[in-house]
Amino acid sequence: MHPMLNTAIKAARRAGAIINRASLDLERLNVARKGPKDYVTEVDRAAEESIIDILRTAYPEHGFLGEESGAHAGAGGAEPEFRWVIDPLDGTTNFIHGFQHYAVSIALLHNGQAVHAVVYDPSRNEMFTASRGSGAFLNDRRVRVSSCLRYHEALLASHIPQSTALPAGSPYMPLLSDCAAARRTGSTVLDLAWVASGRLDGFCGVGLKPWDMAAGNLLILESGGLVADFQGEQGWLASGNVLAAAPKIFTQMLTRLQA
């Protein structure tokens, strides 16, 4: 395993320990609003600080982009060749309600391309990892995307505004109504990890941030899946709009969305 990936795993486990300790006494949490239906707790901030501390100690010249603390330059101050993209607790709303579906996400970008990825589910102690060209793993077991071929049998996850009450003319209506079922779990990074491990057949997300997508999409690519924006191109990191799925399902998702 690459030393940088090992360091990211260490950082994810440290953050997971902070999250698990806090989950034992949720009533004491201080919760603040960042926006409508967007929450942050001291656990998010403490987890991110612990991740950055471990990574910065090991790689002081690297840059960082964290959901809570924003962008940080490396020790040299110039635009870094390597940048860590961090979501310390994706699924904060789930977490503060005691709904155990949330995760830590860490990706390393080299000149803008993801080369290492970690998604850690602390409540299940499941560690999803990937390095470019080396496959994707759940703990020590290699994972692959699902073998589902028929769209009407596919289980999808989504991050789509107002997905529970889509108007008849919505471009997402055929995408979500033609499949077997669609779920909105509240944790994009876990959704993507579950697509990579075959638990879900596909994912559609709108208006996402880099820390929502960077690690999960490398997991999917390394497990044999496909990732693209809504035009079928590779602009998803910039646009925040992404489709990710097993190959046969991906093609059918894109066809329905573009129709």
Tab-separated table of C-alpha atoms in Angstrom:
chain	number	residue	atom	x	y	z
A	1	MET	CA	0.000	0.000	0.000
A	2	HIS	CA	1.291	3.453	-0.890
A	3	PRO	CA	2.615	5.478	2.098
A	4	MET	CA	0.318	8.409	1.270
A	5	LEU	CA	-2.708	6.112	1.330
A	6	ASN	CA	-1.547	4.631	4.629
A	7	THR	CA	-1.314	8.131	6.097
A	8	ALA	CA	-4.822	8.963	4.860
A	9	ILE	CA	-6.165	5.787	6.476
A	10	LYS	CA	-4.522	6.758	9.770
A	11	ALA	CA	-6.120	10.221	9.537
A	12	ALA	CA	-9.544	8.765	8.712
A	13	ARG	CA	-9.401	6.405	11.688
A	14	ARG	CA	-8.434	9.272	14.001
A	15	ALA	CA	-11.409	11.297	12.763
A	16	GLY	CA	-13.660	8.245	13.072
A	17	ALA	CA	-12.658	7.818	16.714
A	18	ILE	CA	-13.670	11.437	17.399
A	19	ILE	CA	-17.008	10.863	15.685
A	20	ASN	CA	-17.709	7.593	17.496
A	21	ARG	CA	-16.965	9.128	20.913
A	22	ALA	CA	-19.308	12.024	20.195
A	23	SER	CA	-22.046	9.670	18.984
A	24	LEU	CA	-22.314	8.252	22.512
A	25	ASP	CA	-23.639	11.567	23.874
A	26	LEU	CA	-25.428	13.402	21.074
A	27	GLU	CA	-27.463	15.540	23.471
A	28	ARG	CA	-24.328	17.503	24.383
A	29	LEU	CA	-23.535	18.460	20.795
A	30	ASN	CA	-23.395	22.132	19.814
A	31	VAL	CA	-25.094	22.370	16.425
A	32	ALA	CA	-24.951	25.445	14.172
A	33	ARG	CA	-26.517	26.217	10.808
A	34	LYS	CA	-24.378	26.968	7.752
A	35	GLY	CA	-27.490	27.438	5.624
A	36	PRO	CA	-30.990	26.002	5.076
A	37	LYS	CA	-30.919	22.321	6.090
A	38	ASP	CA	-27.104	22.528	6.331
A	39	TYR	CA	-25.638	21.881	9.765
A	40	VAL	CA	-22.186	21.820	11.334
A	41	THR	CA	-21.068	20.627	14.768
A	42	GLU	CA	-17.893	20.879	16.800
A	43	VAL	CA	-17.363	17.228	15.813
A	44	ASP	CA	-17.074	18.192	12.130
A	45	ARG	CA	-14.462	20.803	12.982
A	46	ALA	CA	-12.518	18.605	15.415
A	47	ALA	CA	-12.461	15.714	12.937
A	48	GLU	CA	-11.198	17.963	10.143
A	49	GLU	CA	-8.510	19.478	12.354
A	50	SER	CA	-7.281	16.020	13.332
A	51	ILE	CA	-7.114	14.922	9.685
A	52	ILE	CA	-5.214	18.017	8.575
A	53	ASP	CA	-2.832	17.742	11.525
A	54	ILE	CA	-1.822	14.190	10.576
A	55	LEU	CA	-1.535	14.919	6.856
A	56	ARG	CA	0.306	18.230	7.305
A	57	THR	CA	2.806	16.642	9.695
A	58	ALA	CA	3.588	13.962	7.110
A	59	TYR	CA	3.420	16.206	4.027
A	60	PRO	CA	3.935	19.878	4.951
A	61	GLU	CA	4.350	20.929	1.321
A	62	HIS	CA	0.895	19.637	0.336
A	63	GLY	CA	-2.200	21.835	0.060
A	64	PHE	CA	-5.611	21.194	1.600
A	65	LEU	CA	-9.255	21.803	0.772
A	66	GLY	CA	-11.568	21.067	3.692
A	67	GLU	CA	-15.331	21.452	3.861
A	68	GLU	CA	-15.133	23.324	7.160
A	69	SER	CA	-11.844	25.237	6.925
A	70	GLY	CA	-11.597	25.938	3.201
A	71	ALA	CA	-8.387	25.984	1.165
A	72	HIS	CA	-4.884	25.996	2.643
A	73	ALA	CA	-1.636	26.385	0.716
A	74	GLY	CA	1.335	24.141	1.365
A	75	ALA	CA	4.463	25.163	3.253
A	76	GLY	CA	5.897	26.885	0.175
A	77	GLY	CA	2.847	29.107	-0.273
A	78	ALA	CA	2.598	28.479	-4.027
A	79	GLU	CA	-0.094	26.412	-5.748
A	80	PRO	CA	0.726	22.883	-4.554
A	81	GLU	CA	1.307	19.904	-6.812
A	82	PHE	CA	-0.573	17.742	-4.295
A	83	ARG	CA	-3.813	18.758	-2.579
A	84	TRP	CA	-5.851	16.810	-0.017
A	85	VAL	CA	-9.641	17.181	-0.335
A	86	ILE	CA	-11.408	16.445	2.944
A	87	ASP	CA	-14.970	15.961	4.142
A	88	PRO	CA	-14.604	15.168	7.856
A	89	LEU	CA	-18.215	14.106	8.409
A	90	ASP	CA	-20.461	13.707	5.383
A	91	GLY	CA	-23.973	13.147	6.674
A	92	THR	CA	-23.980	15.575	9.595
A	93	THR	CA	-27.791	15.704	9.685
A	94	ASN	CA	-27.876	11.912	9.967
A	95	PHE	CA	-25.226	12.039	12.697
A	96	ILE	CA	-26.990	14.552	14.935
A	97	HIS	CA	-30.167	12.449	14.745
A	98	GLY	CA	-28.372	9.237	15.670
A	99	PHE	CA	-29.023	7.814	12.200
A	100	GLN	CA	-25.854	5.825	11.561
A	101	HIS	CA	-25.190	6.623	7.921
A	102	TYR	CA	-22.269	9.032	7.622
A	103	ALA	CA	-18.599	8.859	6.694
A	104	VAL	CA	-15.176	10.488	6.573
A	105	SER	CA	-13.835	11.232	3.088
A	106	ILE	CA	-10.222	11.983	2.128
A	107	ALA	CA	-8.833	12.226	-1.412
A	108	LEU	CA	-5.398	13.220	-2.656
A	109	LEU	CA	-5.264	15.123	-5.945
A	110	HIS	CA	-2.069	15.290	-7.988
A	111	ASN	CA	-2.275	18.224	-10.388
A	112	GLY	CA	-6.054	18.066	-10.089
A	113	GLN	CA	-6.442	14.304	-10.611
A	114	ALA	CA	-7.411	11.988	-7.754
A	115	VAL	CA	-4.668	9.432	-7.071
A	116	HIS	CA	-5.607	8.093	-3.609
A	117	ALA	CA	-8.976	7.868	-1.868
A	118	VAL	CA	-10.339	6.855	1.531
A	119	VAL	CA	-13.966	6.703	2.646
A	120	TYR	CA	-14.379	5.513	6.229
A	121	ASP	CA	-17.691	4.552	7.815
A	122	PRO	CA	-16.900	4.689	11.563
A	123	SER	CA	-20.205	3.265	12.757
A	124	ARG	CA	-19.651	0.048	10.747
A	125	ASN	CA	-15.828	0.171	10.837
A	126	GLU	CA	-15.749	-0.119	7.046
A	127	MET	CA	-12.731	1.354	5.266
A	128	PHE	CA	-13.054	1.880	1.504
A	129	THR	CA	-9.743	2.652	-0.230
A	130	ALA	CA	-8.383	3.101	-3.739
A	131	SER	CA	-5.186	4.137	-5.481
A	132	ARG	CA	-5.153	5.002	-9.170
A	133	GLY	CA	-4.340	1.903	-11.178
A	134	SER	CA	-4.427	-0.424	-8.158
A	135	GLY	CA	-8.122	-1.240	-7.689
A	136	ALA	CA	-10.626	-0.482	-4.925
A	137	PHE	CA	-10.969	-2.268	-1.599
A	138	LEU	CA	-13.340	-2.598	1.340
A	139	ASN	CA	-11.107	-3.328	4.315
A	140	ASP	CA	-8.832	-6.020	2.793
A	141	ARG	CA	-11.256	-7.318	0.165
A	142	ARG	CA	-11.223	-6.096	-3.423
A	143	VAL	CA	-14.578	-4.754	-4.584
A	144	ARG	CA	-16.291	-4.370	-7.951
A	145	VAL	CA	-19.352	-2.483	-9.131
A	146	SER	CA	-22.550	-4.455	-9.512
A	147	SER	CA	-23.312	-6.736	-12.446
A	148	CYS	CA	-26.832	-5.358	-12.867
A	149	LEU	CA	-27.834	-5.092	-16.547
A	150	ARG	CA	-31.502	-4.041	-16.550
A	151	TYR	CA	-32.458	-0.542	-15.511
A	152	HIS	CA	-35.809	-1.560	-14.066
A	153	GLU	CA	-33.881	-3.792	-11.630
A	154	ALA	CA	-31.357	-1.126	-10.590
A	155	LEU	CA	-31.194	0.394	-7.115
A	156	LEU	CA	-29.992	4.003	-7.307
A	157	ALA	CA	-29.080	6.703	-4.824
A	158	SER	CA	-29.512	10.399	-5.501
A	159	HIS	CA	-28.653	13.854	-4.266
A	160	ILE	CA	-31.278	15.813	-6.175
A	161	PRO	CA	-33.108	18.905	-4.887
A	162	GLN	CA	-36.728	18.166	-4.026
A	163	SER	CA	-36.281	14.570	-5.156
A	164	THR	CA	-39.303	13.515	-3.106
A	165	ALA	CA	-41.654	15.776	-5.074
A	166	LEU	CA	-40.285	16.117	-8.605
A	167	PRO	CA	-42.546	17.984	-11.055
A	168	ALA	CA	-43.785	16.024	-14.056
A	169	GLY	CA	-41.474	17.891	-16.439
A	170	SER	CA	-38.334	17.363	-14.377
A	171	PRO	CA	-35.411	15.885	-16.338
A	172	TYR	CA	-34.770	13.615	-13.353
A	173	MET	CA	-38.228	12.015	-13.428
A	174	PRO	CA	-37.422	9.250	-15.976
A	175	LEU	CA	-34.085	8.659	-14.279
A	176	LEU	CA	-35.647	7.945	-10.880
A	177	SER	CA	-39.019	6.498	-11.849
A	178	ASP	CA	-37.783	3.875	-14.342
A	179	CYS	CA	-35.398	2.123	-11.929
A	180	ALA	CA	-36.369	-0.420	-9.279
A	181	ALA	CA	-36.022	2.164	-6.509
A	182	ALA	CA	-34.163	5.370	-5.654
A	183	ARG	CA	-32.789	6.255	-2.246
A	184	ARG	CA	-31.742	9.579	-0.767
A	185	THR	CA	-29.520	8.527	2.116
A	186	GLY	CA	-28.034	11.856	3.211
A	187	SER	CA	-24.391	10.867	2.642
A	188	THR	CA	-23.067	11.270	-0.875
A	189	VAL	CA	-19.624	9.885	-0.060
A	190	LEU	CA	-21.124	6.666	1.307
A	191	ASP	CA	-23.467	6.416	-1.677
A	192	LEU	CA	-20.466	6.533	-4.009
A	193	ALA	CA	-18.544	3.993	-1.915
A	194	TRP	CA	-21.566	1.696	-2.006
A	195	VAL	CA	-21.769	2.009	-5.795
A	196	ALA	CA	-18.092	1.008	-5.918
A	197	SER	CA	-18.766	-2.041	-3.743
A	198	GLY	CA	-21.882	-3.140	-5.640
A	199	ARG	CA	-24.423	-2.368	-2.918
A	200	LEU	CA	-25.936	0.303	-5.149
A	201	ASP	CA	-26.103	0.163	-8.941
A	202	GLY	CA	-25.802	3.886	-9.612
A	203	PHE	CA	-25.826	7.436	-8.268
A	204	CYS	CA	-26.985	10.817	-9.558
A	205	GLY	CA	-25.963	14.030	-7.797
A	206	VAL	CA	-26.714	17.699	-8.443
A	207	GLY	CA	-24.836	20.712	-7.102
A	208	LEU	CA	-22.197	18.772	-5.199
A	209	LYS	CA	-18.859	20.064	-3.890
A	210	PRO	CA	-15.381	18.625	-4.595
A	211	TRP	CA	-15.182	17.077	-1.107
A	212	ASP	CA	-18.438	15.225	-1.814
A	213	MET	CA	-17.117	13.585	-4.963
A	214	ALA	CA	-13.325	13.321	-5.163
A	215	ALA	CA	-12.735	10.169	-3.099
A	216	GLY	CA	-15.908	8.318	-4.065
A	217	ASN	CA	-15.439	8.756	-7.768
A	218	LEU	CA	-11.913	7.290	-7.694
A	219	LEU	CA	-13.345	4.316	-5.795
A	220	ILE	CA	-15.906	3.793	-8.566
A	221	LEU	CA	-13.398	4.100	-11.392
A	222	GLU	CA	-11.046	1.646	-9.693
A	223	SER	CA	-13.873	-0.835	-9.129
A	224	GLY	CA	-14.832	-0.908	-12.806
A	225	GLY	CA	-17.559	1.752	-12.878
A	226	LEU	CA	-18.027	4.897	-14.944
A	227	VAL	CA	-18.246	8.536	-13.841
A	228	ALA	CA	-19.236	11.591	-15.884
A	229	ASP	CA	-21.218	14.813	-15.822
A	230	PHE	CA	-24.684	15.086	-17.335
A	231	GLN	CA	-23.215	15.560	-20.819
A	232	GLY	CA	-21.193	12.374	-20.524
A	233	GLU	CA	-17.965	14.380	-20.160
A	234	GLN	CA	-15.414	14.747	-17.360
A	235	GLY	CA	-16.547	18.132	-16.062
A	236	TRP	CA	-18.252	16.788	-12.943
A	237	LEU	CA	-15.703	18.146	-10.455
A	238	ALA	CA	-16.242	21.686	-11.746
A	239	SER	CA	-20.011	21.501	-12.335
A	240	GLY	CA	-20.950	19.489	-9.253
A	241	ASN	CA	-23.315	17.384	-11.369
A	242	VAL	CA	-22.363	13.721	-11.572
A	243	LEU	CA	-23.548	10.319	-12.723
A	244	ALA	CA	-21.715	7.258	-11.409
A	245	ALA	CA	-22.681	3.647	-11.982
A	246	ALA	CA	-21.845	0.176	-13.205
A	247	PRO	CA	-21.178	0.390	-16.975
A	248	LYS	CA	-24.474	-1.000	-18.304
A	249	ILE	CA	-26.540	1.029	-15.853
A	250	PHE	CA	-24.471	4.175	-16.473
A	251	THR	CA	-25.336	4.149	-20.178
A	252	GLN	CA	-29.036	3.770	-19.405
A	253	MET	CA	-28.921	6.533	-16.785
A	254	LEU	CA	-27.289	8.940	-19.227
A	255	THR	CA	-29.818	8.090	-21.958
A	256	ARG	CA	-32.749	8.815	-19.667
A	257	LEU	CA	-31.295	12.039	-18.370
A	258	GLN	CA	-30.483	13.401	-21.819
A	259	ALA	CA	-33.851	12.363	-23.232
